[in-house]
mmCIF file of C-alpha atoms in Angstrom:
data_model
loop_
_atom_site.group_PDB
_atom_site.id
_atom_site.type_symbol
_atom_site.label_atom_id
_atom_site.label_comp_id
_atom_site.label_asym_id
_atom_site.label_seq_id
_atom_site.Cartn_x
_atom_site.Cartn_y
_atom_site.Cartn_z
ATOM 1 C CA UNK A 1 -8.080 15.435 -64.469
ATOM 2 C CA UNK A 2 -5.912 12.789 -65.751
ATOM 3 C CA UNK A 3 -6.249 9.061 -65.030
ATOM 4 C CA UNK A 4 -3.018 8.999 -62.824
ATOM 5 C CA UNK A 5 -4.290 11.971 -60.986
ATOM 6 C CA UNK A 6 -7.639 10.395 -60.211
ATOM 7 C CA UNK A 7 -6.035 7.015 -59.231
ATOM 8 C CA UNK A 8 -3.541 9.055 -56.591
ATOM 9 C CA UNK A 9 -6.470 10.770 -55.321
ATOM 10 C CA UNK A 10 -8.686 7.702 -54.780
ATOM 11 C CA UNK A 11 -5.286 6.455 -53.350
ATOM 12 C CA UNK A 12 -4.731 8.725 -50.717
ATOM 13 C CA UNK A 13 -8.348 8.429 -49.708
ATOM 14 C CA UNK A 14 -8.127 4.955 -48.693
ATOM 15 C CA UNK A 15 -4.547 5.333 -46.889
ATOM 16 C CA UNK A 16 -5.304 8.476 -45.122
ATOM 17 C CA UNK A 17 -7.777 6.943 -42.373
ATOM 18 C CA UNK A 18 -5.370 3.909 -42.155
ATOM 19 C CA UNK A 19 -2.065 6.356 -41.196
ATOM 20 C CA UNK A 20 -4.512 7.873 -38.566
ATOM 21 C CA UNK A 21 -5.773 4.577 -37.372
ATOM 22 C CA UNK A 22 -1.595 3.121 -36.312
ATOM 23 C CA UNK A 23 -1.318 6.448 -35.180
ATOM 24 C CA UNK A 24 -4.340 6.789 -32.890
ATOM 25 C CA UNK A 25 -3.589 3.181 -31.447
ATOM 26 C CA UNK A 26 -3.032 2.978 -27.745
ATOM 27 C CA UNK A 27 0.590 2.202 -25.797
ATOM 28 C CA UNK A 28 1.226 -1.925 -25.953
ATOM 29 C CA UNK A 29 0.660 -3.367 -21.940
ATOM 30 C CA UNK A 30 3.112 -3.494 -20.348
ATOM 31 C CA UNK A 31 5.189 -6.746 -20.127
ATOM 32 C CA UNK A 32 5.233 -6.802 -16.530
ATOM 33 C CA UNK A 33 3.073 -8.688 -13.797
ATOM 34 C CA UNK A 34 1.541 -6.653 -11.363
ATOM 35 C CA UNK A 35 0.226 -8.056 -8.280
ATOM 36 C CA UNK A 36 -1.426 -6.964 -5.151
ATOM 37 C CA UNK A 37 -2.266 -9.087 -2.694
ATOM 38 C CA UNK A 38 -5.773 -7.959 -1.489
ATOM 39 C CA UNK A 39 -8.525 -8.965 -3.734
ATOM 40 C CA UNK A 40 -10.982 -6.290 -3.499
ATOM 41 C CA UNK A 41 -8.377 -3.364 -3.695
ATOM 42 C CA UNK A 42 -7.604 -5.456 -7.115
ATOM 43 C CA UNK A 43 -10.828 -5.286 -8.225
ATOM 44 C CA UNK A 44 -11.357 -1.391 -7.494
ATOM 45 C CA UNK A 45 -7.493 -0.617 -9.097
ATOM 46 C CA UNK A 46 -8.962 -2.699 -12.538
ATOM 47 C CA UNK A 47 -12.522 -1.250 -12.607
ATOM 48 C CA UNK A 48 -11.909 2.234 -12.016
ATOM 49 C CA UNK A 49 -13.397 5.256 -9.834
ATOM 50 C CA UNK A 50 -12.398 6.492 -6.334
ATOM 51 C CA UNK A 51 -12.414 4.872 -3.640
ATOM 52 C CA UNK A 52 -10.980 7.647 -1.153
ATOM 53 C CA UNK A 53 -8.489 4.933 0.998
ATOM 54 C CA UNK A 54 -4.479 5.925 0.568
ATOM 55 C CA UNK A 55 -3.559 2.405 -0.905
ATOM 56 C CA UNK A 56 -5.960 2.440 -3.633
ATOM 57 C CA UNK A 57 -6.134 6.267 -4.970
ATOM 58 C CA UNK A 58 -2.308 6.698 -4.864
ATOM 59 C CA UNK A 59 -1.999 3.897 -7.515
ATOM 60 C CA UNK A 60 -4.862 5.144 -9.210
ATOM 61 C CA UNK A 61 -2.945 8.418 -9.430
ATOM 62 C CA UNK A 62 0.025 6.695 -10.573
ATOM 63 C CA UNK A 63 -1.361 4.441 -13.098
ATOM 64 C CA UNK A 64 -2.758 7.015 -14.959
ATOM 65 C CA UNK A 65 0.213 9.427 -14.758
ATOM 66 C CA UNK A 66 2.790 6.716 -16.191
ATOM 67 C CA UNK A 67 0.558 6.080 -19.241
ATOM 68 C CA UNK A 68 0.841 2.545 -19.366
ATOM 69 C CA UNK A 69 -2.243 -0.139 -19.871
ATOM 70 C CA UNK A 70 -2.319 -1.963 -16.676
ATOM 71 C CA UNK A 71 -4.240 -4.875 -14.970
ATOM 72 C CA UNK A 72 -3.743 -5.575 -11.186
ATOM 73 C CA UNK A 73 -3.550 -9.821 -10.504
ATOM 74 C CA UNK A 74 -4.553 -10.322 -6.933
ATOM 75 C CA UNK A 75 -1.783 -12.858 -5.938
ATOM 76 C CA UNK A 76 -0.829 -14.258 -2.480
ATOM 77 C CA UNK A 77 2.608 -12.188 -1.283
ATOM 78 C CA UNK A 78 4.209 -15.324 -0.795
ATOM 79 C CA UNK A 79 3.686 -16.728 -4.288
ATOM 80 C CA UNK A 80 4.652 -13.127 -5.608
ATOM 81 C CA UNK A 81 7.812 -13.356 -3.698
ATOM 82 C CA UNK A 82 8.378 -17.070 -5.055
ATOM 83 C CA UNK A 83 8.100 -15.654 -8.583
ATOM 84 C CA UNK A 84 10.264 -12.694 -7.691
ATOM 85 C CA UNK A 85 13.277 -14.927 -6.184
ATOM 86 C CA UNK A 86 12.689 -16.685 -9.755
ATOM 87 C CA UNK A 87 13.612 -13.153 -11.248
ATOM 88 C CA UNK A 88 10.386 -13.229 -13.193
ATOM 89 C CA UNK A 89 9.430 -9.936 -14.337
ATOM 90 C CA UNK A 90 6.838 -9.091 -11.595
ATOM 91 C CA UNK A 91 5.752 -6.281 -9.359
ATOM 92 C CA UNK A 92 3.965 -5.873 -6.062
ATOM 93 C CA UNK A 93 1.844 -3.131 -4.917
ATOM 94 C CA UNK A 94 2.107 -1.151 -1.327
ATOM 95 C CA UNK A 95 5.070 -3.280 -0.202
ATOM 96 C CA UNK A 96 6.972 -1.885 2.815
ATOM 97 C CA UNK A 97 10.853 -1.180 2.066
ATOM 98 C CA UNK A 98 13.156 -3.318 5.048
ATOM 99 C CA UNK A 99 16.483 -3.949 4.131
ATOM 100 C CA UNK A 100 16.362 -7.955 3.673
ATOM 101 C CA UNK A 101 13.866 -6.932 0.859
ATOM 102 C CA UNK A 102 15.978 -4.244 -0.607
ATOM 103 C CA UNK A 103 19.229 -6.262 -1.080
ATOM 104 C CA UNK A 104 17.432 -8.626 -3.117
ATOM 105 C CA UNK A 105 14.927 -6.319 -4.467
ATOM 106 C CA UNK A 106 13.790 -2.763 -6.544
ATOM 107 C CA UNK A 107 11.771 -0.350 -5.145
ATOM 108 C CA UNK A 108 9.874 3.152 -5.902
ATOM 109 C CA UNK A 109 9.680 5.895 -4.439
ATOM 110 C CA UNK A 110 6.830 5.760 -2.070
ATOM 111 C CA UNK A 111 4.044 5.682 -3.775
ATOM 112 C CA UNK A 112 1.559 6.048 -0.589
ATOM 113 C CA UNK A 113 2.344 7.615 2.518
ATOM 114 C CA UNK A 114 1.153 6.308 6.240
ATOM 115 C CA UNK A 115 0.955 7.821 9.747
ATOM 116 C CA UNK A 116 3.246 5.214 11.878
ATOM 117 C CA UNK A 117 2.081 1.744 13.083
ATOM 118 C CA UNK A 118 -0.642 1.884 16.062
ATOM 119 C CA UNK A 119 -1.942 -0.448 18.283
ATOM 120 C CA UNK A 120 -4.883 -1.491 18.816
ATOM 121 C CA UNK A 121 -7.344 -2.789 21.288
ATOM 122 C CA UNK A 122 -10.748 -3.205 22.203
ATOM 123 C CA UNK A 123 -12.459 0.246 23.485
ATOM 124 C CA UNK A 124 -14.038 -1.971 26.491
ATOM 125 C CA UNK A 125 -10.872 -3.553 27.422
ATOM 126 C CA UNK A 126 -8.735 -2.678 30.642
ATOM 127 C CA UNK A 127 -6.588 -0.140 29.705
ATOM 128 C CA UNK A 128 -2.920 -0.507 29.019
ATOM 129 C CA UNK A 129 -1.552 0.464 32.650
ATOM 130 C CA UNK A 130 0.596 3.901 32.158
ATOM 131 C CA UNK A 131 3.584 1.639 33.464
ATOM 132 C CA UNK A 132 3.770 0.433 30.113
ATOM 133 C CA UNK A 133 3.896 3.947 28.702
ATOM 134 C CA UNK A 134 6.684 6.351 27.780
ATOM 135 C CA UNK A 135 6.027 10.283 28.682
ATOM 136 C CA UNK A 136 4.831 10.622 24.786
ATOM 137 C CA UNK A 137 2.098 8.307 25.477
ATOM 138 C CA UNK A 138 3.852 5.427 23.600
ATOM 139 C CA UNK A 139 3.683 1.674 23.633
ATOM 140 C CA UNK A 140 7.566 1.194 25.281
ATOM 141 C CA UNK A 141 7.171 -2.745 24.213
ATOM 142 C CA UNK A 142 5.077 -4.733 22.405
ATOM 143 C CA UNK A 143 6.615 -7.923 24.298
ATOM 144 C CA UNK A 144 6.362 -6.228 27.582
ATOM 145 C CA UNK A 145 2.615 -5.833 26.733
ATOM 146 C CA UNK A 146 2.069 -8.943 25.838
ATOM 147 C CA UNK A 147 3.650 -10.419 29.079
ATOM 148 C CA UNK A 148 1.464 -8.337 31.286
ATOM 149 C CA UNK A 149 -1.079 -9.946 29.059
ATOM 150 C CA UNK A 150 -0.351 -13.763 28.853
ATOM 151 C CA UNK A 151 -3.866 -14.664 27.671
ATOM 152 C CA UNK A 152 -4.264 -12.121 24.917
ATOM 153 C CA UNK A 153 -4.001 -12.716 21.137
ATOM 154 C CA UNK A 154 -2.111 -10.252 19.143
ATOM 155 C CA UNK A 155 -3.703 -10.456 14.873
ATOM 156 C CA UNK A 156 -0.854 -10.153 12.310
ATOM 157 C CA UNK A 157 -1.157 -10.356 8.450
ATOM 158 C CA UNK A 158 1.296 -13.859 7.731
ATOM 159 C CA UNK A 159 4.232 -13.128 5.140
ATOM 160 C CA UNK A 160 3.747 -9.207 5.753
ATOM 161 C CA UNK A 161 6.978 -7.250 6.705
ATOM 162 C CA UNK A 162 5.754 -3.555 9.207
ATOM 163 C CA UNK A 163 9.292 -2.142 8.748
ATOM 164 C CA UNK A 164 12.729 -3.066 10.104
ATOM 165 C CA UNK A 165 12.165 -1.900 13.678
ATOM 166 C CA UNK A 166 8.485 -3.279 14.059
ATOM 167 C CA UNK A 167 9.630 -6.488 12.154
ATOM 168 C CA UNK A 168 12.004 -7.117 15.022
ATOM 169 C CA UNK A 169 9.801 -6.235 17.971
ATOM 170 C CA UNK A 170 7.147 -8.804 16.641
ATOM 171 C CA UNK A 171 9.305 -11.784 16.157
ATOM 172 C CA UNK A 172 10.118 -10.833 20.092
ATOM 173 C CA UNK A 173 6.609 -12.419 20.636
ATOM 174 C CA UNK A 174 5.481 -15.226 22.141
ATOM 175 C CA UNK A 175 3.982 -17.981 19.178
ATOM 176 C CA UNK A 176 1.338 -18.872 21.213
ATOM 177 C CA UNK A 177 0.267 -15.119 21.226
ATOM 178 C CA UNK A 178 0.483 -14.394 17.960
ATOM 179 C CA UNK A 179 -2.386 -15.489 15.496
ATOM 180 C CA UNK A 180 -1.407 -15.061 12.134
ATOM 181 C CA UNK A 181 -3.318 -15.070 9.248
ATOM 182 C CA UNK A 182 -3.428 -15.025 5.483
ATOM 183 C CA UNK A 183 -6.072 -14.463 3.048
ATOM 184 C CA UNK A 184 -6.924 -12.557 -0.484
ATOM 185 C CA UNK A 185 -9.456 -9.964 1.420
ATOM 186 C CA UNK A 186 -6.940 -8.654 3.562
ATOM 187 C CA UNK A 187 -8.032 -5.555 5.296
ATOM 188 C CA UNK A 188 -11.805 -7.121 5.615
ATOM 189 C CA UNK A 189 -10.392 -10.176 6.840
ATOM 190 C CA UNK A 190 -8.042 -9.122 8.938
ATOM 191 C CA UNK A 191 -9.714 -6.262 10.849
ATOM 192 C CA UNK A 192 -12.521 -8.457 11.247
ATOM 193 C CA UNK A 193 -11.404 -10.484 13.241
ATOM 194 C CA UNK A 194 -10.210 -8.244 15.696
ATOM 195 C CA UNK A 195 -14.012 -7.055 15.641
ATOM 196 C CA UNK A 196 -15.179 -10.823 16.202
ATOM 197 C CA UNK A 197 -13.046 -10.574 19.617
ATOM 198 C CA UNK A 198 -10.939 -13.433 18.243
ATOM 199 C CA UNK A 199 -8.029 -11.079 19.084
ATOM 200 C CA UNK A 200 -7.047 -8.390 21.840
ATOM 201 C CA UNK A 201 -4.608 -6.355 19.925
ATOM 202 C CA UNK A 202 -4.058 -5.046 15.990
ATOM 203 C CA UNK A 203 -1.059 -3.317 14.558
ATOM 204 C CA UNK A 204 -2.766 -1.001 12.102
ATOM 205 C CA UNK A 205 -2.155 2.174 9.947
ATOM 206 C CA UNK A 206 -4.408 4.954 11.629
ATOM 207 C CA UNK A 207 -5.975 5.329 7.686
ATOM 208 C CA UNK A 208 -6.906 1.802 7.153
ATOM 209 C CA UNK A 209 -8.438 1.994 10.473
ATOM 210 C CA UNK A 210 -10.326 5.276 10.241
ATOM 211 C CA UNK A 211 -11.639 3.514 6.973
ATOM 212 C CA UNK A 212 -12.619 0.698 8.457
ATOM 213 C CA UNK A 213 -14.335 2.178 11.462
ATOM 214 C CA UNK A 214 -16.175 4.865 8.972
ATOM 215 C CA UNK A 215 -18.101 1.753 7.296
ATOM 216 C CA UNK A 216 -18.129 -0.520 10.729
ATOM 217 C CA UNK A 217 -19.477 2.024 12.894
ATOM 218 C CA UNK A 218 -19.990 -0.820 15.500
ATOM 219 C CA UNK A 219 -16.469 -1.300 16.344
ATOM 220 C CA UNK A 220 -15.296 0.948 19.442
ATOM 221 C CA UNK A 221 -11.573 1.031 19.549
ATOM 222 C CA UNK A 222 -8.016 2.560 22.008
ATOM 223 C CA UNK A 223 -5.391 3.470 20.226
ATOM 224 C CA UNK A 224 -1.918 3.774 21.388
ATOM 225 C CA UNK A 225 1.151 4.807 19.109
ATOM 226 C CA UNK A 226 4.145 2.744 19.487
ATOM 227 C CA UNK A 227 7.707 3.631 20.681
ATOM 228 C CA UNK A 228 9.204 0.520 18.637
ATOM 229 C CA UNK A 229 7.702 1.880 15.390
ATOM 230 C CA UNK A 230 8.550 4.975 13.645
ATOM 231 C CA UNK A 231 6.655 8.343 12.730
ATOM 232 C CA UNK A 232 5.462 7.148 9.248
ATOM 233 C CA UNK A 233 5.655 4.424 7.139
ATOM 234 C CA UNK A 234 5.509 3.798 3.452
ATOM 235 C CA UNK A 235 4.053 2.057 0.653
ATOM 236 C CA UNK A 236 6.255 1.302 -2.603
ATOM 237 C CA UNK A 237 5.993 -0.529 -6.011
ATOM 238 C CA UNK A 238 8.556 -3.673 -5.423
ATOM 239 C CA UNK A 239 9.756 -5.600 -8.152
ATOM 240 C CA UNK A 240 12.098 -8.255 -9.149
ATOM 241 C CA UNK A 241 15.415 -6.809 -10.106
ATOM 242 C CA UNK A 242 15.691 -7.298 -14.348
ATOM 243 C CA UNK A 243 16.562 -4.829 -17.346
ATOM 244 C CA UNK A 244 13.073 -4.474 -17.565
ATOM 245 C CA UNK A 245 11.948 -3.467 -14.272
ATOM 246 C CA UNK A 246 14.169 -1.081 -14.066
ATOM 247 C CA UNK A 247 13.265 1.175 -16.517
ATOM 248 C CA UNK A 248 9.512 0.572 -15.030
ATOM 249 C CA UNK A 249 10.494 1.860 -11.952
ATOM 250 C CA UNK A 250 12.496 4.670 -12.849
ATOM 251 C CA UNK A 251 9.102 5.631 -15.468
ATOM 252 C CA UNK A 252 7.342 5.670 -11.738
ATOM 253 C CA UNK A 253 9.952 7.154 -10.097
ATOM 254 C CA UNK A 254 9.703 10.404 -12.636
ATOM 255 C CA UNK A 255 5.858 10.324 -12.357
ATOM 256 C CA UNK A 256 5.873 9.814 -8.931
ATOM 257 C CA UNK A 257 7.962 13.168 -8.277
ATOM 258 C CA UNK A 258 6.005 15.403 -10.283
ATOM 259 C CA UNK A 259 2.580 13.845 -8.111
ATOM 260 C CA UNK A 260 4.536 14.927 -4.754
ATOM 261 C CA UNK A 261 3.498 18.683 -6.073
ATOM 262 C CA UNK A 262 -0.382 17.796 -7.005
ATOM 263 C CA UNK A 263 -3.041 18.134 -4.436
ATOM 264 C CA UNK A 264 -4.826 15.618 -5.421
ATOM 265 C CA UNK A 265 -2.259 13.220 -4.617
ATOM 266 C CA UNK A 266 -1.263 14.796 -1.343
ATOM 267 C CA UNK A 267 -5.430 14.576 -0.444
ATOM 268 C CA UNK A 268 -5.561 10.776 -1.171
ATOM 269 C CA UNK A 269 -2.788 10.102 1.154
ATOM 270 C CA UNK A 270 -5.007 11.881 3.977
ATOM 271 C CA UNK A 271 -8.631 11.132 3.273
ATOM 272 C CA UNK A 272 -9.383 9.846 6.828
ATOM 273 C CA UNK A 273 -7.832 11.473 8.623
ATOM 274 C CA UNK A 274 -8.216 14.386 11.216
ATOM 275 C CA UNK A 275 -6.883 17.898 10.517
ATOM 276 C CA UNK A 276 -4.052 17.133 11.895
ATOM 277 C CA UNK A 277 -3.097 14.275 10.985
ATOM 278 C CA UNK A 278 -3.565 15.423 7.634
ATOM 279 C CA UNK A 279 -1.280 18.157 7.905
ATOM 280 C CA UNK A 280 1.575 15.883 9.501
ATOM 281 C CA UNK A 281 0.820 13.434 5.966
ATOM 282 C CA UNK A 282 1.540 16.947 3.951
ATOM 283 C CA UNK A 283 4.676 18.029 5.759
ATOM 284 C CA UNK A 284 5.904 14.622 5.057
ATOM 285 C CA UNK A 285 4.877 14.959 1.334
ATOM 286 C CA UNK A 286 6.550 18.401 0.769
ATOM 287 C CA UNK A 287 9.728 16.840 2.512
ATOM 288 C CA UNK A 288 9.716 14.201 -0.337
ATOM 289 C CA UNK A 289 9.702 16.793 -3.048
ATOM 290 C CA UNK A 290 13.207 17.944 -1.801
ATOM 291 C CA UNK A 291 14.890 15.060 -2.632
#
């Protein structure tokens, strides 16, 4: 063999492992901020696993179907919204779309998927008198409740929108009814205090619920579905509107329509719930994969 031979072949030893090494390198992270504002579903979206609740799995799902390196900052919504009015390049988990957010605002597709807004009360309470009832077995109005109620405390998360049509029925209530609150453990915080009796009422998702009563089997509860709220509600990625958002959210957007067709995804939108419950969660699914 001659000497340049040899030296091309001790050459290309030394550069072959280094081609495969920049080609074996994982995607760059993203440039974006991605926030939640509930520190333990943070933690669980950053360290991995299951943890069979809609808000947490969905994005698990998602994460890993867009590819991308992420890490989820727990961050208060109101400073998130701050940084979003700044146009910083920032993104919120499980935001609800309402149409003040969505003129400033992008958002996904829904990226988890809810049974409608119920209320909530104590299971030793006095019932809510059927006068306050529509034929369906409905809430007809949050304020009239409240005013056959003058005493009672409704909980509400602070800075947290329920939709356009709930939105409007809460800001209907009386102040001195309302206690609002705000804190990094959301859903432990804020169901718990409805268990401490330091409110009457909750506006809840039936899942979180079921999830919270499954490890809080202490808590007896009524439940009454609302006329002012509608069937389902939804979850979405919202970001500040930039160049570089939205190609992010149209990446989601294309994952999130081929995960409308996996059962997987369909199952973590339904974990706790009954049979049928879950089946009114799929035929809301399968209606998103039309469009």
């Amino acid at each position: 063999m001659s000497l340049t031979r040899s030296w091309l072949l001790v050459l290309s030893l030394f550069t072959l492992p280094v081609t495969v090494s920049v080609l074996a390198q994982p995607p760059a992270p993203l440039a974006i901020e991605i926030h939640h504002y509930d520190a333990e579903s943070a933690d669980m979206l950053n360290s991995g696993g299951t943890d069979q609740s809609a808000d947490i799995d969905t994005v698990r799902l998602l994460f890993k179907a867009i590819a991308t390196p992420l890490q989820v900052q727990q961050m208060p919504i109101a400073r998130t919204d701050r940084m979003m009015e700044q146009g910083l390049p920032v993104c919120s988990l499980n935001r609800v779309k309402s149409a003040e957010r969505a003129s400033k605002y992008l958002f996904s597709l829904p990226v988890n998927f809810y049974l409608g807004y119920q209320l909530y009360q104590h299971a030793a309470a006095e019932a809510v008198p059927p006068a306050l009832l529509n034929k369906q077995g409905q809430i007809r109005s949050l304020k009239a409740l409240l005013q056959q109620y003058p005493r009672q405390q409704i909980v509400v998360p602070k800075d947290y929108s329920f939709g356009d049509a709930l939105d409007k029925a809460v800001a209907e209530l009386p102040a001195r009814q309302i206690t609002a609150i705000s804190t990094s453990h959301y859903y432990q915080h804020f169901v718990a205090m409805f268990e401490a009796g330091r409110a009457d009422f909750i506006l809840l998702y039936p899942t979180e619920m079921q999830a919270y009563l499954q490890k809080n089997t202490a808590l007896k509860v009524r439940q009454y579905p609302l006329a002012q709220a509608p069937a389902y509600a939804s979850g979405h990625l919202m970001c500040a509107d930039s160049a570089l958002t939205r190609a992010f959210v149209k990446k989601v957007d294309a994952a999130l329509k081929q995960l409308y067709r996996q059962q997987a995804f369909v199952e973590a939108n339904s974990y706790t719930l009954s049979v049928a419950d879950r089946r009114k969660i799929q035929q809301i699914i399968r209606q998103h994969q039309q469009h």
